[in-house]
PDB file of C-alpha atoms and ligand atoms in Angstrom:
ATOM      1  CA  UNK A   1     105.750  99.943  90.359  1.00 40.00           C
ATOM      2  CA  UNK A   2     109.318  99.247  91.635  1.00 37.00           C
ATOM      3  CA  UNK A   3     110.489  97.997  94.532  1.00 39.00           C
ATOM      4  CA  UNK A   4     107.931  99.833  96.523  1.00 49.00           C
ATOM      5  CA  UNK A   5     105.073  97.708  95.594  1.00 57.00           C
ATOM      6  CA  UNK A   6     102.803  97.444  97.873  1.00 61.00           C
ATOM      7  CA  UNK A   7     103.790 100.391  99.704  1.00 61.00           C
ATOM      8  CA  UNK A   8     101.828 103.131 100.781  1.00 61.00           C
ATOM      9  CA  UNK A   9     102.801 106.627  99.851  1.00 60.00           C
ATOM     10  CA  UNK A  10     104.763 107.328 102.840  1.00 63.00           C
ATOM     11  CA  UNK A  11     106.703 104.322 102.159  1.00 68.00           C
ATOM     12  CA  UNK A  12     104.679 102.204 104.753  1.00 77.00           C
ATOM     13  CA  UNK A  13     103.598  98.591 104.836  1.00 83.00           C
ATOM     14  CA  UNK A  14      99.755  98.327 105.090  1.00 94.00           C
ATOM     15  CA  UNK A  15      97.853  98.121 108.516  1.00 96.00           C
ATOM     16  CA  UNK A  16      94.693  95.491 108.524  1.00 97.00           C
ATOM     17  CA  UNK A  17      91.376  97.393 107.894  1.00 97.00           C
ATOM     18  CA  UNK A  18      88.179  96.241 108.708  1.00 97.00           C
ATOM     19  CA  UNK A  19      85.518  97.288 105.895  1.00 98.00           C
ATOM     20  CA  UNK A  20      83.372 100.230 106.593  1.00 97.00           C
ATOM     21  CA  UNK A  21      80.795  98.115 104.400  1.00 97.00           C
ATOM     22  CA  UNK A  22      78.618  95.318 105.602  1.00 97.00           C
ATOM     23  CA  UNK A  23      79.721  91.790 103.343  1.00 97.00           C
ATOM     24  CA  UNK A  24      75.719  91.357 102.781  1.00 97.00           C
ATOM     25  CA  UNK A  25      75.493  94.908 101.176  1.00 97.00           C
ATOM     26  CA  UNK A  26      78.965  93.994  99.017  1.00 98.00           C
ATOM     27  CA  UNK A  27      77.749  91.436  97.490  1.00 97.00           C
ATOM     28  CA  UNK A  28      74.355  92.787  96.531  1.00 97.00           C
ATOM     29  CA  UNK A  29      76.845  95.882  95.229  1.00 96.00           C
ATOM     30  CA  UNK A  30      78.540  92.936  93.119  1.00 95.00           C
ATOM     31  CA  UNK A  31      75.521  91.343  91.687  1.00 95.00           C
ATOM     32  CA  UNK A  32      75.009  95.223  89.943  1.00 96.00           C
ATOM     33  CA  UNK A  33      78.482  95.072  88.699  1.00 94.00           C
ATOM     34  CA  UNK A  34      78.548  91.566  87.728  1.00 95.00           C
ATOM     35  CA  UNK A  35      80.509  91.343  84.429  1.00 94.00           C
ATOM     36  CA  UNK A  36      78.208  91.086  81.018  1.00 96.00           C
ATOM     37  CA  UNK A  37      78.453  92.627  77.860  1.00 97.00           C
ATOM     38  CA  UNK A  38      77.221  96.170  78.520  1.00 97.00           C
ATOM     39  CA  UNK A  39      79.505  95.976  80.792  1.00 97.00           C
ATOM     40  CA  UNK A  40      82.526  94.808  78.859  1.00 97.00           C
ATOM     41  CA  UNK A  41      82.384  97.098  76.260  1.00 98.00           C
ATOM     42  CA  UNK A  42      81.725  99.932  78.316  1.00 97.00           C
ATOM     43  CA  UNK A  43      85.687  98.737  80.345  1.00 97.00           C
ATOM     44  CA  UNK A  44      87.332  98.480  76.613  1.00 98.00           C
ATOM     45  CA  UNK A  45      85.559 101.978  75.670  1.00 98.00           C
ATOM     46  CA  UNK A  46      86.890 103.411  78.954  1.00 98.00           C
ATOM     47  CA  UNK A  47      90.199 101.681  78.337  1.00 97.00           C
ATOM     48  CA  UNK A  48      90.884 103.294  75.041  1.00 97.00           C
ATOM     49  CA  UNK A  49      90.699 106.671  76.359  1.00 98.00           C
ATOM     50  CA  UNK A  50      93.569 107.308  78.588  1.00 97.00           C
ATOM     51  CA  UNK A  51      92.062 110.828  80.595  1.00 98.00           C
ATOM     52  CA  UNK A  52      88.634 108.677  80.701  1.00 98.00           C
ATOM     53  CA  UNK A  53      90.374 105.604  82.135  1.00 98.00           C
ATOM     54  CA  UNK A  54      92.503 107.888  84.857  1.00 98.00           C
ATOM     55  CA  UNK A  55      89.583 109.644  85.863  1.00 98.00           C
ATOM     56  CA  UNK A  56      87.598 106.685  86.232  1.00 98.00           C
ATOM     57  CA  UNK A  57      90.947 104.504  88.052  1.00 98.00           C
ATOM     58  CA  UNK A  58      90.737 107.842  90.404  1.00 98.00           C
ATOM     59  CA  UNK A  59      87.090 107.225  91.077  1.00 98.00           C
ATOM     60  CA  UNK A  60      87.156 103.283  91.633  1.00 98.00           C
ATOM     61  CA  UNK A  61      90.437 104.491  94.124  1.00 98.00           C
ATOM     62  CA  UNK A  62      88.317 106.548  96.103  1.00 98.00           C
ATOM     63  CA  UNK A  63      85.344 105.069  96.240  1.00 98.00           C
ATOM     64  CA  UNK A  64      87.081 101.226  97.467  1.00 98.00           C
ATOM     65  CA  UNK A  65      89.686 102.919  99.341  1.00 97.00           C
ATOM     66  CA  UNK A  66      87.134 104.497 101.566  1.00 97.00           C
ATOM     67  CA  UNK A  67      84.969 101.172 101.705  1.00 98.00           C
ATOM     68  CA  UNK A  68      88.115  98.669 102.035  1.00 98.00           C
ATOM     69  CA  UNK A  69      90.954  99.750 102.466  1.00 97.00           C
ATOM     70  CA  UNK A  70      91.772  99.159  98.987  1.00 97.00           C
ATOM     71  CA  UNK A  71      95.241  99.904  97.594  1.00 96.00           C
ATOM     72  CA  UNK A  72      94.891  98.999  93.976  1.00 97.00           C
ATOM     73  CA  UNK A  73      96.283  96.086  93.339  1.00 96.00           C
ATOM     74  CA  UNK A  74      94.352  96.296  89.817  1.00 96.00           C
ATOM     75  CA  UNK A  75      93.278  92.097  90.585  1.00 95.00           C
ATOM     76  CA  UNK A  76      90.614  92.500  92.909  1.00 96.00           C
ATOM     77  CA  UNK A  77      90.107  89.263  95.360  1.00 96.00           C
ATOM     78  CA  UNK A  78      87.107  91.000  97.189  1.00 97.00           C
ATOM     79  CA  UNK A  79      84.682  89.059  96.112  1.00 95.00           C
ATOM     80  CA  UNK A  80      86.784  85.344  97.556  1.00 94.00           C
ATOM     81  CA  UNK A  81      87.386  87.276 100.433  1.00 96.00           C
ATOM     82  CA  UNK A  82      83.791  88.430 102.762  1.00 97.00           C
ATOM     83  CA  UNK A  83      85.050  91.614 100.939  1.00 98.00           C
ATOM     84  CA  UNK A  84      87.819  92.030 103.167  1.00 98.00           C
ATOM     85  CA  UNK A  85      91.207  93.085 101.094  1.00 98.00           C
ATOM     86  CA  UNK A  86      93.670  90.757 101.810  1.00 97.00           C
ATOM     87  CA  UNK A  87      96.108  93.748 100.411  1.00 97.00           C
ATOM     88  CA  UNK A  88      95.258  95.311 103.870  1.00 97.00           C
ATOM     89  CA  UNK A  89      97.701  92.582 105.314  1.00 97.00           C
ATOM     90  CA  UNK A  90     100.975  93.645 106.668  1.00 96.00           C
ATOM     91  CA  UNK A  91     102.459  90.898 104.575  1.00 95.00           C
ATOM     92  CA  UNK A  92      99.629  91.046 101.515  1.00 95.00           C
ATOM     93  CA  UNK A  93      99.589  87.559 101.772  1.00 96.00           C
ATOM     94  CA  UNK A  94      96.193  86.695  99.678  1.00 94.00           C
ATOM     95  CA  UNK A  95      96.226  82.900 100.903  1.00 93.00           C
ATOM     96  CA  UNK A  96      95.398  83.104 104.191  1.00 93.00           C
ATOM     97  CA  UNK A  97      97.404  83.744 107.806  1.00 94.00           C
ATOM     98  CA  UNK A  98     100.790  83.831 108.570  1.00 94.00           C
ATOM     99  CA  UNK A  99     101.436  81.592 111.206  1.00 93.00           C
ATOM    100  CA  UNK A 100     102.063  84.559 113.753  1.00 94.00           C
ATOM    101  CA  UNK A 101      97.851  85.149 114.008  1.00 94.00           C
ATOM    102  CA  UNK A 102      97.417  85.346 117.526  1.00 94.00           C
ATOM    103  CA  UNK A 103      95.070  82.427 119.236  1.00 93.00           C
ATOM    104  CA  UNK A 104      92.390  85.483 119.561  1.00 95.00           C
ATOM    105  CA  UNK A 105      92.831  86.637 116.394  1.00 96.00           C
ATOM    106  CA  UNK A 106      95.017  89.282 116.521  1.00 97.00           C
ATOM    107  CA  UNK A 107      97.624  90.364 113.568  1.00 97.00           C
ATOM    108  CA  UNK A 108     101.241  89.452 114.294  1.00 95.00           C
ATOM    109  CA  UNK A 109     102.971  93.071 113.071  1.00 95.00           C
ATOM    110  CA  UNK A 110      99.762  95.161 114.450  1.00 96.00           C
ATOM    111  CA  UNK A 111      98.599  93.113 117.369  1.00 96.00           C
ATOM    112  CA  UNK A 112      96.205  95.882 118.297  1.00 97.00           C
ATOM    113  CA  UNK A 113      94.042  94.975 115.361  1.00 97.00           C
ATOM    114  CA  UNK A 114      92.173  91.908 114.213  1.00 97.00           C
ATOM    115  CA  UNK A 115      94.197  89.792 110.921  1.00 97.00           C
ATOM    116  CA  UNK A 116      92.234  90.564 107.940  1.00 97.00           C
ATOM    117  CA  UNK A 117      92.103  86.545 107.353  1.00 97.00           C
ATOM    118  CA  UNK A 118      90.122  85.830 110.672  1.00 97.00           C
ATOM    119  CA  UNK A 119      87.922  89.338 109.468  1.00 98.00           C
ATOM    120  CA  UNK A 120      87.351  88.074 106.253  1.00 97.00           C
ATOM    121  CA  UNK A 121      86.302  84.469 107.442  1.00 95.00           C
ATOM    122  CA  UNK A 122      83.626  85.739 109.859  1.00 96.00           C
ATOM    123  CA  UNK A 123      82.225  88.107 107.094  1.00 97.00           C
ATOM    124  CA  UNK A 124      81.849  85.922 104.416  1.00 97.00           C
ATOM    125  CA  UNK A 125      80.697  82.937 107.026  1.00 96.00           C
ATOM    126  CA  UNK A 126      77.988  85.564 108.132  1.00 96.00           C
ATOM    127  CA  UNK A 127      77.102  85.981 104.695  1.00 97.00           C
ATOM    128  CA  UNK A 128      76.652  82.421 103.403  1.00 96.00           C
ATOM    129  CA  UNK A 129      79.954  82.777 101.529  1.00 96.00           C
ATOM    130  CA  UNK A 130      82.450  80.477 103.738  1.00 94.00           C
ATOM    131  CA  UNK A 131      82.929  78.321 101.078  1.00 93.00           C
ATOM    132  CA  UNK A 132      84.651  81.288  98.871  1.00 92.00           C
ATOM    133  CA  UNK A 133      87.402  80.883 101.395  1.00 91.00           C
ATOM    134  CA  UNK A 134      88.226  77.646 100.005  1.00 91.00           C
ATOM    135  CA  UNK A 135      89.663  79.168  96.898  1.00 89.00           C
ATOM    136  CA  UNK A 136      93.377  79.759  96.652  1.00 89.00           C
ATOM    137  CA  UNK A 137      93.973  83.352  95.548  1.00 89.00           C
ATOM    138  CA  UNK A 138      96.895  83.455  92.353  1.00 88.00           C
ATOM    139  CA  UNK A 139     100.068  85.732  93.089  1.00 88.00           C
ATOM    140  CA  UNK A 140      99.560  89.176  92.130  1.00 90.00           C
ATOM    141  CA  UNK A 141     100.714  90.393  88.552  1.00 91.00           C
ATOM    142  CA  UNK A 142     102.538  93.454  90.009  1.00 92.00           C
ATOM    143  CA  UNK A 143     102.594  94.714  86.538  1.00 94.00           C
ATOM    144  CA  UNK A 144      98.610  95.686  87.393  1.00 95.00           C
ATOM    145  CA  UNK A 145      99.545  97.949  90.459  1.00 96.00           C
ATOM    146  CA  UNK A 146      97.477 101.147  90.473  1.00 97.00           C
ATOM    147  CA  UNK A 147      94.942  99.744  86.948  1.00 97.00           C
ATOM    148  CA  UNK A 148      91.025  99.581  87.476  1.00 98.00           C
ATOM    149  CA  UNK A 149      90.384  95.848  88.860  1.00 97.00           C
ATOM    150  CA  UNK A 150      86.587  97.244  87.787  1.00 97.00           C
ATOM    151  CA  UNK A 151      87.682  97.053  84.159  1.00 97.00           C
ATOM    152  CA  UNK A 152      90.218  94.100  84.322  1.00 97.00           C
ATOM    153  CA  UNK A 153      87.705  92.109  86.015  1.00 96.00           C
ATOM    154  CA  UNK A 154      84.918  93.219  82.902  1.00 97.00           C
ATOM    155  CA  UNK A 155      87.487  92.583  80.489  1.00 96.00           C
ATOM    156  CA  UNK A 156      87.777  88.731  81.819  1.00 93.00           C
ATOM    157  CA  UNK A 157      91.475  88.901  82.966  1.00 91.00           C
ATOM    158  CA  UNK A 158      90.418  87.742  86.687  1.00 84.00           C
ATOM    159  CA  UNK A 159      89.203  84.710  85.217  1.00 81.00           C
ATOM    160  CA  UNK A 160      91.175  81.887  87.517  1.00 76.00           C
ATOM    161  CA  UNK A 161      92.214  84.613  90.026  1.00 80.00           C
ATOM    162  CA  UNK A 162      90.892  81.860  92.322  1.00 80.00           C
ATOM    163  CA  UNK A 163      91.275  78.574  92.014  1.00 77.00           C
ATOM    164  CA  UNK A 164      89.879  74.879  93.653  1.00 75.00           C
ATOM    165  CA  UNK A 165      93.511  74.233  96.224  1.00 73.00           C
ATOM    166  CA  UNK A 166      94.526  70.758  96.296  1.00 68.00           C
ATOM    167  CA  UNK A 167      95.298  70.922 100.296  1.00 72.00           C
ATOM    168  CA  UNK A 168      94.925  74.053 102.623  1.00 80.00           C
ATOM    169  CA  UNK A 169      92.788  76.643 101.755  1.00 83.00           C
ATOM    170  CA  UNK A 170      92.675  80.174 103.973  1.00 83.00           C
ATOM    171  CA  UNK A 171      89.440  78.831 105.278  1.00 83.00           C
ATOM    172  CA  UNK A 172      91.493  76.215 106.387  1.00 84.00           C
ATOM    173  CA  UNK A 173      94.112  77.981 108.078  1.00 82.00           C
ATOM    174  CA  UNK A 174      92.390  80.194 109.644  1.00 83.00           C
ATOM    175  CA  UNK A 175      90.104  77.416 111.703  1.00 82.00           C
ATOM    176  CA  UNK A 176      93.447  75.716 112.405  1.00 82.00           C
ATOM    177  CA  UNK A 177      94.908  78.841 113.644  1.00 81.00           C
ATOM    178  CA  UNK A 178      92.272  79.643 115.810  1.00 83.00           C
ATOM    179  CA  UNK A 179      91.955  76.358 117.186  1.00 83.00           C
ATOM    180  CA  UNK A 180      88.580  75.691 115.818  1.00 80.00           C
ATOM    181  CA  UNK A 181      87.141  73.119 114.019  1.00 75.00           C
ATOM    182  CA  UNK A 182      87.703  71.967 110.026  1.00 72.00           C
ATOM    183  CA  UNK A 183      84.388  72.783 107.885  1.00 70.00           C
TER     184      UNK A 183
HETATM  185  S1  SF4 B 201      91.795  95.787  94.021  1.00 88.29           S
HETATM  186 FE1  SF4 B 201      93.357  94.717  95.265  1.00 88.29          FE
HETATM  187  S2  SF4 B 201      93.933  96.255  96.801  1.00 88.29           S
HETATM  188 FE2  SF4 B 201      91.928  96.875  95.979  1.00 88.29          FE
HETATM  189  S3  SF4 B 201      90.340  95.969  97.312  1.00 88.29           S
HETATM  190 FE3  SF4 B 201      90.702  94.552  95.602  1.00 88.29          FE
HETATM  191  S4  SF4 B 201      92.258  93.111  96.418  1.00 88.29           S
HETATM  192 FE4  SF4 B 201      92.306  94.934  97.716  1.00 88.29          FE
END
């Protein structure tokens, strides 16, 4: 992509989107999918054949776009995230709030809807998973714009998407925004 990454096909920045899919019910979805071998090799078969890999890109699309928002970033952070796409942020930050969260959780640029961070904490809280949002997300290799994260993520090139922070961590930031509590 150029320099409309991130962009929306009218040329728009992204609006926060709250998953039409329960975080429970994701992560059941991503115990099928977990990467193994079968797996793998199916990815590097798909991979090799170019109308076989665009058809399936278009279906992965579809399908995630209608579940979360997704925009195809091609390095999927769902899984860190209480399945909430951090791409869905007006500024794709993947680390957490910017500091203009409102004190009720609101999103700075779209204050009619809730920041995907303070979404994302209270999913993955409600689903045992708080402790994903300890993990610090990498910056995204815009080079993998519009690629199947489903294959990437077989093929073992998210390995280290998210890593242990040495100081805050969008768990962190969030509780701090929102005046609550460290965990
Ligand atoms: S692939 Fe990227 S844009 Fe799509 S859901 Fe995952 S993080 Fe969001």
């Amino acid at each position: 992509m150029g320099s409309s990454e991130g962009k929306s096909e009218g040329g728009e920045w992204p609006r926060p989107v709250v998953p039409r899919i329960g975080a429970r019910l994701s992560y059941a979805l991503h115990r099928v999918l977990a990467a193994n071998a079968l797996y793998r090799r199916l990815g590097a078969w798909v991979e090799r054949r170019r109308p076989v890999y665009r058809w399936f890109t278009g279906a992965e699309r579809v399908i995630k776009e209608q579940l979360y928002g997704c925009r195809m970033c091609g390095q999927c952070a769902l899984p860190d995230t209480g399945y909430t796409c951090p791409m869905t942020c007006p500024k794709q930050l993947r680390n957490g709030p910017c500091g203009g969260v409102g004190a009720d959780g609101r999103c700075e640029v779209h204050p009619e809807l809730v920041c995907v961070w303070v979404t994302a904490i209270e999913r993955a809280e409600e689903a045992g998973h708080g402790a994903d949002l300890d993990l610090l997300q990498r910056p995204v290799d815009h080079r993998e714009w519009g690629r199947s994260s489903w294959v990437n993520y077989w093929q073992g090139r998210d390995e280290g998407l998210g890593v242990a922070p040495g100081g805050d961590s969008p768990r962190s930031l969030v509780r701090r925004e929102l005046g609550l509590s460290p965990r």
